Amino acid sequence: MAVETVAAVDRSETPVWVRTLLALAGTLAAMSVLVWAMGANPLEVARAIVVGALGNPFNIGQTVVITGILILTALAAAIPFTARLWNVGGEGQMTVGAIAAGVLGIVLPGTWSRWLLVPAVLIGSMVAGALYGAIPGWLKARFDASEIVTSLMLNFVAASMAAWVIFEVYPEGFVQRTKAIHVNSELPRPIDGSLIDIGIIIAVASAVIAWFVMRHTRLGFSIRAIGANNPASRLSGIRTDRVTVLTFLMAGAFAGLAGALIVQGRDHSLSQDFSANLGFLGIGVALVARLHPLWIMGSAAFFAILRVGSNSLQAGAGLSPVVGEIVIATFVILLMVTKVIKFRYPESVDVH
Amino acid sequence: MFTEALVLAFFVIGIQLMVPIVMAALGEAVAEKSGVLNVGIEGMMLIGAFATAYMGITRRSAGLGILAAILAGCVFGALLAFLYVNRGTDQIVTGLMFNIFALGLTGTLHSLYLAGQNGETLTGIVIPGIGSIPWVGEILNKQSLMLYLAIALAFGVWYLLNKTWYGLYARAAGERPLAAESGGLNVLRLRYPAVIVASALAALGGSALVLATSGGFVPGMTAGRGFIALGVVVLAKWRPLWIMIYALGFGLTQGLQFLAAQVPALQSVPTQFWVALPYLVTVIAVVFAPGSTYPAAVGIPYRRAGS
Amino acid sequence: MLLHGGRSKMEEQMRETKPRWAPRWLLLVSAIAMILAACAGETADTTTAATTAETTTPSAETTAPSAETTAPATDTTEAAGGEEYQVALIYPGTADDLSWSNAWWDGAAQAMEANPNISVESVELLNDPAAVVQQGSAFASEGFDLILIAHGAMVEPAHTIAEQFPDVLVCQLYNPAEGEEWAPNLCFFDIAQHNANFMAGALAAMVSESGHIASLNGFAFPALTRQPEAFNLGARCVTPDITFTQQYIETWTDTGIAKSATQAEIAGGADVVLSATDSAVFGILEGAAEADGQVWVVPSYYESQSLDPDHVMTSAIHGLTFASKSIIEAGAAGEIGESAFIDFDATNDPEIDAPLYDNIASMLSADQVALYEDILAKVRSGEIAIPDETTGDPTIGAEGAGAAIDPASIGCG
């Protein structure tokens, strides 16, 4: 018999938002020290990041595009994490989705209308990502194989597959990417002069769908129940195996969609090093949002600002963008230290 | 085709590739046995690698480099232990974030202090006697101190986990922390040193990587070896001696890539297949390795009753 | 049975109340730290990447003597009105990594020395197209005049930046196809890097004692593939039946993999190894150093003899420094036209070379030295016409071309 240790009542008396601010303050403090040690002005750094992400329509467009991608990779992490299934293969699932998008974008006839081609490629990427994500899920359900190890290893396998497609199957010639996808399979860019494409709409819609599934469907309930307490949920009739596989299928689909957004929306081809760790970053986004699909949108925007903005650090303040990565990691860790992000665990582990 | 030189080179390469993974995996075994799943191995290896490269370049000493790596591992290990054990943060997330943090930190420090330079390396040690054994001797002659250190550590970790009181108590903390506590053990105090040991060993693995290649640090040079160590630990069912064997298997599988390039019949197989192969093999092995379930309490932060 | 120092119930409760202290304490410390840091930060100079270059003190053994690696401090937060020509140089490595990126930076440094009005910012470690777009546009919006991208995979980002900032000159490494069009403020340039590899190959054929040379390559795309293929072709110019093997090691930077690949090649019989990667070359050098016999390495892009004089046979100097300096100076002088394409090869880039070091020359006979110098002269004059990756069948950019093309047909022997 297992009892939840962390009850709904917070043990600490300070409310969540205060602790979030604390974590933020702590991060800023630590970063200020680091930045100052590197010979730059922390306030300049902050200004550079904000301007770099939001200072002009072009930059805002960049930020919006990255936000969309992060929302999807965060969903790919958040849904399994809710069931305490540690999907760390989001990066690989995104890659497989991107491969599918790149290949379909080249192989499907370019003469099809945009209305047909764009959704076809998107759906293809979702399916590819879902199937790839289902592998660790199925291995876990069937063989109880650690999903951490399997999904992690599959990231590397996906990277190799991408390299093969880029260099052997559809090489472009001079550059380290595939041939361009057909124009009609590119995501439309509704706003003139900006790089924003409809990918953000797809991402937001996905978040809403995910929220709906988690909140209002039996599947969502099962996922949350499993996350709270595995043995009891099996007793109550939830088919853990099936839910596990479905969870990973969903996660893979979202990650695959993220890959499609990159290929169809941003790069218009499958290029090497396209992912820039956005898959792993999605895990951070999901955690900061406490695995809640709607909050993920805000969290993704925050991380996107940091990520895009830190690319202006050098122009604006003379620092390497790597500093931005440290900020992100520190912030998430501090959020956990201040218990803003926490997980529920059954107290007793003597029951197997 | 398969000349003697080529086969020998294959084993030399395989053993070289396995050393960093063995060290990291040994440390991880200690941590996981005590109930902490440390996914931050990759980051810790980078930190160890950087420390070694720094010492190698500024002080031209490999020995200092190794010591620096161990020290850095202990320091950051203490930080991780604080997060995992004291604050009870989620272990997987903390580990992943630590990887990102370490990648950024070492990258920044590298461009500030070390860019473009190479330090000391450890070349092969010729052991008199063993060196004259045909084939085995030739392979071993190419291996540096780090291989023997790794082997010694494997025995050391085995002894620690199986023959000492600490090992006994730590394993109890990993399997049934509640029972351990009611039996009078302090689970938190047992896990703390386990994480530090794990970090020191992972850092040592990073050190071995630097000392075997060029003595220099390249940002992100661990290239996933820390994650591979996670897989190896599971495959070996946390037994130190088996860790060596599985790591060797992985190293050899990685080495197939280079063997294949020399064999004309295999030229048409795309390189990417060989690169992916070790990871695929790990997945398959993890699936079919029977009884590879984690210690029961792994991954779950331990909280005192009533707290 | 209390084996541990038992905690009383009261202590447990006190632990419970700790969280109330911790947040306030943390808040106070954070606030103090921030104030201190902000105050201190304002008195520190806002520095540029030049600081990065200055704080590294390369030790004498590892700095190549002929290259300049220190950059003068530049302050990019001031957009000096009109006079100053500001360049952002974007590449995958660092300004002092002794490889591809270093060579580009040296050209920029030379341009700065010769022209006080030119200032160049080193934008390092960029391998992600999105980051290139963001960084490039950040500099463009700060008023920079030229965005020079020394990274072959960034064609799409170059287009994007050029379209977004029509007043800024964007130059990208790329060999455009027939009939392709691009924005007026976008310039493409190509460097026939493989000309240097050809030269190195000719030398390798003379130096190799086993008659087996090898190449370790990063990734298989024509701009890269032409390098090992030209190496092979150059060797066949001297020794038509030379044995040539190669591996694509699928990395630019993993020294461990590079070393292992080198060991495999050596075991297969090679005694000269070309490095067609990037900083992974250090692994190749290590593999050569640990070999039982004498093995030579040919690093690319940068003058590298000082890295290991006993194992560096020659350096394939691709003329990047000259190209870098030329492009920057041409841009500053307003000489780059609309939708320009600048082509560098051995006939117009004097830096393209595979130098004959003294210790190597002393190993060769006088005839061989003369032959080598003759080959170099012919490549530079065009008498030996090394194809580029857009002509011929198979093109030099296709795998196996080096073995398929007849050396006599290009002017050898």
GROMACS .gro file of C-alpha atoms in nm, chain C:
model
  413
  660MET     CA    1   1.823   0.012   1.718
  661LEU     CA    2   1.957   0.358   1.665
  662LEU     CA    3   2.289   0.322   1.489
  663HIS     CA    4   2.291   0.670   1.354
  664GLY     CA    5   2.304   0.976   1.574
  665GLY     CA    6   1.935   0.970   1.643
  666ARG     CA    7   1.720   1.264   1.558
  667SER     CA    8   1.461   1.353   1.814
  668LYS     CA    9   1.109   1.441   1.717
  669MET     CA   10   1.177   1.802   1.798
  670GLU     CA   11   1.468   1.810   1.562
  671GLU     CA   12   1.247   1.669   1.293
  672GLN     CA   13   1.002   1.947   1.346
  673MET     CA   14   1.271   2.207   1.341
  674ARG     CA   15   1.390   2.072   1.010
  675GLU     CA   16   1.041   2.113   0.886
  676THR     CA   17   1.041   2.480   0.964
  677LYS     CA   18   1.370   2.541   0.787
  678PRO     CA   19   1.216   2.621   0.451
  679ARG     CA   20   1.079   2.937   0.599
  680TRP     CA   21   1.427   3.062   0.663
  681ALA     CA   22   1.590   2.950   0.346
  682PRO     CA   23   1.391   3.152   0.093
  683ARG     CA   24   1.440   3.481   0.274
  684TRP     CA   25   1.806   3.417   0.321
  685LEU     CA   26   1.841   3.326  -0.043
  686LEU     CA   27   1.653   3.639  -0.148
  687LEU     CA   28   1.881   3.859   0.055
  688VAL     CA   29   2.197   3.702  -0.074
  689SER     CA   30   2.074   3.717  -0.431
  690ALA     CA   31   1.986   4.081  -0.401
  691ILE     CA   32   2.324   4.169  -0.257
  692ALA     CA   33   2.505   3.968  -0.519
  693MET     CA   34   2.312   4.135  -0.798
  694ILE     CA   35   2.376   4.483  -0.670
  695LEU     CA   36   2.744   4.412  -0.626
  696ALA     CA   37   2.775   4.257  -0.967
  697ALA     CA   38   2.589   4.536  -1.142
  698CYS     CA   39   2.806   4.799  -0.976
  699ALA     CA   40   3.123   4.613  -1.054
  700GLY     CA   41   3.005   4.536  -1.403
  701GLU     CA   42   2.959   4.898  -1.494
  702THR     CA   43   3.318   4.977  -1.419
  703ALA     CA   44   3.444   4.692  -1.631
  704ASP     CA   45   3.494   4.756  -2.000
  705THR     CA   46   3.241   4.622  -2.236
  706THR     CA   47   3.466   4.403  -2.433
  707THR     CA   48   3.434   4.209  -2.748
  708ALA     CA   49   3.554   3.872  -2.852
  709ALA     CA   50   3.893   4.031  -2.878
  710THR     CA   51   3.916   3.985  -2.506
  711THR     CA   52   3.878   3.616  -2.559
  712ALA     CA   53   4.171   3.617  -2.794
  713GLU     CA   54   4.379   3.828  -2.563
  714THR     CA   55   4.336   3.623  -2.251
  715THR     CA   56   4.462   3.309  -2.417
  716THR     CA   57   4.837   3.301  -2.413
  717PRO     CA   58   4.937   3.037  -2.661
  718SER     CA   59   5.255   2.874  -2.552
  719ALA     CA   60   5.542   2.896  -2.792
  720GLU     CA   61   5.530   2.534  -2.893
  721THR     CA   62   5.180   2.542  -3.023
  722THR     CA   63   5.162   2.872  -3.205
  723ALA     CA   64   5.245   2.851  -3.569
  724PRO     CA   65   5.526   3.099  -3.624
  725SER     CA   66   5.410   3.248  -3.948
  726ALA     CA   67   5.061   3.335  -3.833
  727GLU     CA   68   4.933   3.615  -3.621
  728THR     CA   69   4.691   3.505  -3.357
  729THR     CA   70   4.643   3.809  -3.145
  730ALA     CA   71   4.366   4.043  -3.244
  731PRO     CA   72   4.373   4.409  -3.159
  732ALA     CA   73   4.101   4.509  -2.916
  733THR     CA   74   3.801   4.640  -3.100
  734ASP     CA   75   3.504   4.810  -2.948
  735THR     CA   76   3.193   4.728  -3.141
  736THR     CA   77   2.947   4.901  -2.913
  737GLU     CA   78   3.032   5.226  -3.085
  738ALA     CA   79   2.919   5.248  -3.442
  739ALA     CA   80   3.183   5.491  -3.554
  740GLY     CA   81   3.012   5.719  -3.801
  741GLY     CA   82   3.074   5.621  -4.160
  742GLU     CA   83   3.451   5.575  -4.148
  743GLU     CA   84   3.485   5.243  -3.979
  744TYR     CA   85   3.419   4.932  -4.185
  745GLN     CA   86   3.282   4.669  -3.950
  746VAL     CA   87   3.294   4.301  -4.034
  747ALA     CA   88   3.140   4.006  -3.854
  748LEU     CA   89   3.333   3.690  -3.936
  749ILE     CA   90   3.129   3.377  -3.866
  750TYR     CA   91   3.282   3.030  -3.852
  751PRO     CA   92   3.242   2.690  -3.687
  752GLY     CA   93   3.557   2.694  -3.472
  753THR     CA   94   3.751   2.955  -3.278
  754ALA     CA   95   3.996   3.225  -3.376
  755ASP     CA   96   4.286   3.029  -3.233
  756ASP     CA   97   4.202   2.666  -3.293
  757LEU     CA   98   4.494   2.622  -3.532
  758SER     CA   99   4.260   2.501  -3.802
  759TRP     CA  100   3.996   2.621  -4.050
  760SER     CA  101   3.860   2.906  -3.842
  761ASN     CA  102   4.202   3.022  -3.731
  762ALA     CA  103   4.307   3.058  -4.094
  763TRP     CA  104   4.007   3.279  -4.165
  764TRP     CA  105   4.075   3.489  -3.858
  765ASP     CA  106   4.437   3.542  -3.958
  766GLY     CA  107   4.326   3.696  -4.285
  767ALA     CA  108   4.095   3.926  -4.095
  768ALA     CA  109   4.375   4.021  -3.860
  769GLN     CA  110   4.599   4.100  -4.154
  770ALA     CA  111   4.327   4.314  -4.309
  771MET     CA  112   4.294   4.505  -3.984
  772GLU     CA  113   4.667   4.561  -3.962
  773ALA     CA  114   4.688   4.694  -4.314
  774ASN     CA  115   4.374   4.905  -4.292
  775PRO     CA  116   4.311   5.091  -3.966
  776ASN     CA  117   3.954   5.163  -4.063
  777ILE     CA  118   3.862   4.795  -4.078
  778SER     CA  119   3.748   4.617  -3.763
  779VAL     CA  120   3.652   4.251  -3.752
  780GLU     CA  121   3.454   4.067  -3.487
  781SER     CA  122   3.516   3.696  -3.439
  782VAL     CA  123   3.188   3.506  -3.414
  783GLU     CA  124   3.279   3.157  -3.306
  784LEU     CA  125   3.149   2.806  -3.271
  785LEU     CA  126   2.844   2.849  -3.491
  786ASN     CA  127   2.718   2.531  -3.650
  787ASP     CA  128   2.344   2.574  -3.630
  788PRO     CA  129   2.169   2.755  -3.917
  789ALA     CA  130   1.926   2.931  -3.684
  790ALA     CA  131   2.210   3.061  -3.471
  791VAL     CA  132   2.384   3.194  -3.781
  792VAL     CA  133   2.069   3.376  -3.885
  793GLN     CA  134   2.024   3.523  -3.541
  794GLN     CA  135   2.384   3.620  -3.487
  795GLY     CA  136   2.422   3.752  -3.838
  796SER     CA  137   2.115   3.966  -3.811
  797ALA     CA  138   2.215   4.086  -3.466
  798PHE     CA  139   2.537   4.221  -3.608
  799ALA     CA  140   2.364   4.355  -3.914
  800SER     CA  141   2.124   4.550  -3.700
  801GLU     CA  142   2.412   4.686  -3.495
  802GLY     CA  143   2.531   4.856  -3.809
  803PHE     CA  144   2.793   4.617  -3.934
  804ASP     CA  145   2.890   4.652  -4.299
  805LEU     CA  146   2.989   4.298  -4.393
  806ILE     CA  147   2.873   3.963  -4.265
  807LEU     CA  148   3.132   3.712  -4.381
  808ILE     CA  149   3.024   3.351  -4.330
  809ALA     CA  150   3.308   3.103  -4.349
  810HIS     CA  151   3.092   2.794  -4.316
  811GLY     CA  152   2.979   2.591  -4.615
  812ALA     CA  153   2.641   2.484  -4.478
  813MET     CA  154   2.494   2.827  -4.425
  814VAL     CA  155   2.363   2.915  -4.769
  815GLU     CA  156   2.000   2.942  -4.660
  816PRO     CA  157   2.083   3.162  -4.362
  817ALA     CA  158   2.290   3.384  -4.591
  818HIS     CA  159   1.992   3.432  -4.818
  819THR     CA  160   1.776   3.515  -4.518
  820ILE     CA  161   2.011   3.772  -4.373
  821ALA     CA  162   2.073   3.933  -4.711
  822GLU     CA  163   1.702   3.971  -4.777
  823GLN     CA  164   1.637   4.110  -4.434
  824PHE     CA  165   1.915   4.366  -4.445
  825PRO     CA  166   1.953   4.496  -4.802
  826ASP     CA  167   2.212   4.755  -4.699
  827VAL     CA  168   2.449   4.504  -4.552
  828LEU     CA  169   2.689   4.299  -4.760
  829VAL     CA  170   2.663   3.928  -4.688
  830CYS     CA  171   2.928   3.694  -4.825
  831GLN     CA  172   2.886   3.317  -4.811
  832LEU     CA  173   3.102   3.022  -4.907
  833TYR     CA  174   2.916   2.859  -5.197
  834ASN     CA  175   2.959   2.760  -5.559
  835PRO     CA  176   2.635   2.859  -5.732
  836ALA     CA  177   2.484   2.650  -6.007
  837GLU     CA  178   2.424   2.765  -6.363
  838GLY     CA  179   2.139   3.008  -6.387
  839GLU     CA  180   2.102   3.058  -6.017
  840GLU     CA  181   2.017   3.408  -5.899
  841TRP     CA  182   2.065   3.581  -5.570
  842ALA     CA  183   2.019   3.916  -5.399
  843PRO     CA  184   2.243   4.206  -5.504
  844ASN     CA  185   2.386   4.245  -5.155
  845LEU     CA  186   2.471   3.878  -5.135
  846CYS     CA  187   2.808   3.763  -5.259
  847PHE     CA  188   2.923   3.406  -5.298
  848PHE     CA  189   3.281   3.290  -5.298
  849ASP     CA  190   3.448   2.961  -5.355
  850ILE     CA  191   3.800   2.853  -5.288
  851ALA     CA  192   3.954   2.568  -5.479
  852GLN     CA  193   4.086   2.417  -5.161
  853HIS     CA  194   4.161   2.091  -5.330
  854ASN     CA  195   4.440   2.250  -5.530
  855ALA     CA  196   4.647   2.242  -5.214
  856ASN     CA  197   4.547   1.883  -5.150
  857PHE     CA  198   4.664   1.795  -5.501
  858MET     CA  199   5.003   1.942  -5.425
  859ALA     CA  200   5.021   1.759  -5.094
  860GLY     CA  201   4.932   1.438  -5.270
  861ALA     CA  202   5.218   1.475  -5.511
  862LEU     CA  203   5.455   1.521  -5.221
  863ALA     CA  204   5.299   1.231  -5.032
  864ALA     CA  205   5.367   0.996  -5.322
  865MET     CA  206   5.735   1.084  -5.303
  866VAL     CA  207   5.762   1.062  -4.927
  867SER     CA  208   5.563   0.746  -4.872
  868GLU     CA  209   5.776   0.438  -4.826
  869SER     CA  210   5.496   0.187  -4.820
  870GLY     CA  211   5.333   0.325  -5.132
  871HIS     CA  212   5.006   0.351  -4.942
  872ILE     CA  213   4.853   0.687  -4.856
  873ALA     CA  214   4.527   0.754  -4.680
  874SER     CA  215   4.278   1.025  -4.600
  875LEU     CA  216   4.042   1.074  -4.307
  876ASN     CA  217   3.746   1.288  -4.401
  877GLY     CA  218   3.472   1.463  -4.212
  878PHE     CA  219   3.152   1.427  -4.413
  879ALA     CA  220   3.076   1.330  -4.769
  880PHE     CA  221   2.969   1.635  -4.962
  881PRO     CA  222   3.138   1.751  -5.279
  882ALA     CA  223   3.318   2.051  -5.133
  883LEU     CA  224   3.483   1.817  -4.887
  884THR     CA  225   3.512   1.510  -5.107
  885ARG     CA  226   3.712   1.700  -5.364
  886GLN     CA  227   3.990   1.731  -5.108
  887PRO     CA  228   4.080   1.365  -5.059
  888GLU     CA  229   4.010   1.291  -5.423
  889ALA     CA  230   4.250   1.563  -5.534
  890PHE     CA  231   4.502   1.425  -5.285
  891ASN     CA  232   4.479   1.090  -5.455
  892LEU     CA  233   4.495   1.247  -5.801
  893GLY     CA  234   4.801   1.450  -5.710
  894ALA     CA  235   4.973   1.140  -5.580
  895ARG     CA  236   4.893   0.957  -5.901
  896CYS     CA  237   5.052   1.245  -6.087
  897VAL     CA  238   5.381   1.119  -5.946
  898THR     CA  239   5.314   0.751  -5.884
  899PRO     CA  240   5.023   0.632  -6.098
  900ASP     CA  241   4.973   0.306  -5.910
  901ILE     CA  242   4.984   0.443  -5.556
  902THR     CA  243   4.751   0.274  -5.306
  903PHE     CA  244   4.492   0.512  -5.163
  904THR     CA  245   4.236   0.442  -4.892
  905GLN     CA  246   4.001   0.678  -4.715
  906GLN     CA  247   3.742   0.688  -4.440
  907TYR     CA  248   3.460   0.925  -4.368
  908ILE     CA  249   3.474   0.951  -3.991
  909GLU     CA  250   3.152   1.155  -3.963
  910THR     CA  251   3.296   1.414  -3.731
  911TRP     CA  252   3.489   1.738  -3.746
  912THR     CA  253   3.599   1.739  -3.386
  913ASP     CA  254   3.606   1.398  -3.220
  914THR     CA  255   3.976   1.337  -3.163
  915GLY     CA  256   3.916   0.993  -3.015
  916ILE     CA  257   3.747   0.867  -3.329
  917ALA     CA  258   4.011   1.030  -3.545
  918LYS     CA  259   4.287   0.858  -3.355
  919SER     CA  260   4.121   0.520  -3.382
  920ALA     CA  261   4.066   0.568  -3.754
  921THR     CA  262   4.432   0.659  -3.795
  922GLN     CA  263   4.541   0.347  -3.613
  923ALA     CA  264   4.323   0.139  -3.842
  924GLU     CA  265   4.470   0.302  -4.150
  925ILE     CA  266   4.822   0.246  -4.023
  926ALA     CA  267   4.740  -0.116  -3.956
  927GLY     CA  268   4.620  -0.132  -4.314
  928GLY     CA  269   4.957  -0.015  -4.435
  929ALA     CA  270   4.927   0.360  -4.485
  930ASP     CA  271   5.216   0.581  -4.383
  931VAL     CA  272   5.086   0.919  -4.495
  932VAL     CA  273   4.748   1.037  -4.369
  933LEU     CA  274   4.564   1.346  -4.490
  934SER     CA  275   4.333   1.519  -4.246
  935ALA     CA  276   4.022   1.643  -4.424
  936THR     CA  277   3.837   1.723  -4.105
  937ASP     CA  278   3.879   2.012  -3.867
  938SER     CA  279   4.011   2.002  -3.512
  939ALA     CA  280   3.991   1.623  -3.509
  940VAL     CA  281   4.332   1.641  -3.672
  941PHE     CA  282   4.489   1.634  -3.327
  942GLY     CA  283   4.366   1.282  -3.285
  943ILE     CA  284   4.527   1.190  -3.615
  944LEU     CA  285   4.856   1.337  -3.501
  945GLU     CA  286   4.834   1.139  -3.181
  946GLY     CA  287   4.771   0.821  -3.371
  947ALA     CA  288   5.072   0.887  -3.590
  948ALA     CA  289   5.291   0.968  -3.292
  949GLU     CA  290   5.204   0.640  -3.124
  950ALA     CA  291   5.265   0.429  -3.429
  951ASP     CA  292   5.554   0.185  -3.438
  952GLY     CA  293   5.696   0.305  -3.768
  953GLN     CA  294   5.724   0.648  -3.924
  954VAL     CA  295   5.386   0.785  -4.016
  955TRP     CA  296   5.327   1.128  -4.167
  956VAL     CA  297   5.021   1.348  -4.130
  957VAL     CA  298   4.901   1.627  -4.357
  958PRO     CA  299   4.687   1.873  -4.159
  959SER     CA  300   4.467   2.106  -4.357
  960TYR     CA  301   4.392   2.477  -4.360
  961TYR     CA  302   4.666   2.597  -4.130
  962GLU     CA  303   5.041   2.601  -4.112
  963SER     CA  304   5.094   2.315  -3.874
  964GLN     CA  305   5.454   2.198  -3.881
  965SER     CA  306   5.522   2.325  -3.532
  966LEU     CA  307   5.251   2.099  -3.392
  967ASP     CA  308   5.474   1.798  -3.445
  968PRO     CA  309   5.772   1.841  -3.679
  969ASP     CA  310   5.847   1.471  -3.670
  970HIS     CA  311   5.509   1.378  -3.806
  971VAL     CA  312   5.380   1.667  -4.010
  972MET     CA  313   5.484   1.606  -4.367
  973THR     CA  314   5.330   1.922  -4.506
  974SER     CA  315   5.031   2.140  -4.445
  975ALA     CA  316   4.758   2.170  -4.708
  976ILE     CA  317   4.726   2.547  -4.704
  977HIS     CA  318   4.399   2.621  -4.873
  978GLY     CA  319   4.455   2.989  -4.915
  979LEU     CA  320   4.187   3.079  -4.666
  980THR     CA  321   4.384   3.361  -4.508
  981PHE     CA  322   4.445   3.526  -4.842
  982ALA     CA  323   4.081   3.484  -4.938
  983SER     CA  324   3.966   3.624  -4.607
  984LYS     CA  325   4.188   3.929  -4.635
  985SER     CA  326   4.096   3.983  -5.000
  986ILE     CA  327   3.725   3.967  -4.945
  987ILE     CA  328   3.732   4.197  -4.644
  988GLU     CA  329   3.952   4.453  -4.815
  989ALA     CA  330   3.747   4.438  -5.134
  990GLY     CA  331   3.433   4.491  -4.932
  991ALA     CA  332   3.582   4.788  -4.751
  992ALA     CA  333   3.693   4.941  -5.078
  993GLY     CA  334   3.349   4.890  -5.225
  994GLU     CA  335   3.485   4.665  -5.494
  995ILE     CA  336   3.241   4.379  -5.453
  996GLY     CA  337   2.968   4.424  -5.709
  997GLU     CA  338   2.606   4.320  -5.704
  998SER     CA  339   2.534   3.949  -5.685
  999ALA     CA  340   2.904   3.884  -5.706
 1000PHE     CA  341   3.079   3.551  -5.728
 1001ILE     CA  342   3.443   3.543  -5.633
 1002ASP     CA  343   3.644   3.239  -5.729
 1003PHE     CA  344   3.980   3.164  -5.568
 1004ASP     CA  345   4.211   2.896  -5.693
 1005ALA     CA  346   4.580   2.827  -5.720
 1006THR     CA  347   4.615   3.064  -6.014
 1007ASN     CA  348   4.497   3.372  -5.829
 1008ASP     CA  349   4.547   3.282  -5.464
 1009PRO     CA  350   4.921   3.268  -5.401
 1010GLU     CA  351   4.870   3.134  -5.056
 1011ILE     CA  352   4.743   2.796  -5.179
 1012ASP     CA  353   5.039   2.575  -5.109
 1013ALA     CA  354   5.173   2.256  -4.965
 1014PRO     CA  355   5.510   2.375  -4.839
 1015LEU     CA  356   5.818   2.162  -4.863
 1016TYR     CA  357   5.977   2.165  -4.522
 1017ASP     CA  358   6.351   2.134  -4.487
 1018ASN     CA  359   6.346   1.806  -4.303
 1019ILE     CA  360   6.129   1.655  -4.574
 1020ALA     CA  361   6.339   1.798  -4.854
 1021SER     CA  362   6.644   1.639  -4.703
 1022MET     CA  363   6.475   1.301  -4.730
 1023LEU     CA  364   6.417   1.341  -5.102
 1024SER     CA  365   6.656   1.328  -5.391
 1025ALA     CA  366   6.735   1.642  -5.585
 1026ASP     CA  367   6.531   1.512  -5.877
 1027GLN     CA  368   6.228   1.462  -5.661
 1028VAL     CA  369   6.255   1.811  -5.518
 1029ALA     CA  370   6.281   1.953  -5.866
 1030LEU     CA  371   5.982   1.748  -5.980
 1031TYR     CA  372   5.776   1.872  -5.691
 1032GLU     CA  373   5.858   2.233  -5.755
 1033ASP     CA  374   5.780   2.181  -6.119
 1034ILE     CA  375   5.438   2.042  -6.033
 1035LEU     CA  376   5.369   2.335  -5.804
 1036ALA     CA  377   5.462   2.581  -6.074
 1037LYS     CA  378   5.241   2.407  -6.327
 1038VAL     CA  379   4.942   2.404  -6.093
 1039ARG     CA  380   4.986   2.774  -6.031
 1040SER     CA  381   5.016   2.857  -6.397
 1041GLY     CA  382   4.724   2.641  -6.493
 1042GLU     CA  383   4.932   2.407  -6.703
 1043ILE     CA  384   4.813   2.130  -6.477
 1044ALA     CA  385   4.441   2.196  -6.478
 1045ILE     CA  386   4.287   2.049  -6.168
 1046PRO     CA  387   3.913   2.024  -6.229
 1047ASP     CA  388   3.669   2.170  -5.983
 1048GLU     CA  389   3.356   2.002  -5.860
 1049THR     CA  390   3.133   2.147  -6.127
 1050THR     CA  391   3.313   2.012  -6.434
 1051GLY     CA  392   3.405   1.677  -6.570
 1052ASP     CA  393   3.263   1.333  -6.531
 1053PRO     CA  394   3.313   1.216  -6.270
 1054THR     CA  395   3.357   1.553  -6.105
 1055ILE     CA  396   3.634   1.582  -5.854
 1056GLY     CA  397   3.365   1.610  -5.590
 1057ALA     CA  398   3.243   1.255  -5.643
 1058GLU     CA  399   3.382   0.970  -5.439
 1059GLY     CA  400   3.635   0.772  -5.635
 1060ALA     CA  401   3.707   1.053  -5.880
 1061GLY     CA  402   4.067   1.069  -5.776
 1062ALA     CA  403   4.114   0.714  -5.892
 1063ALA     CA  404   3.906   0.749  -6.207
 1064ILE     CA  405   4.047   1.064  -6.361
 1065ASP     CA  406   4.353   1.006  -6.576
 1066PRO     CA  407   4.643   1.221  -6.453
 1067ALA     CA  408   4.776   1.262  -6.803
 1068SER     CA  409   4.452   1.421  -6.912
 1069ILE     CA  410   4.498   1.713  -6.675
 1070GLY     CA  411   4.856   1.780  -6.763
 1071CYS     CA  412   5.060   1.547  -6.546
 1072GLY     CA  413   5.368   1.355  -6.639
   0.00000   0.00000   0.00000
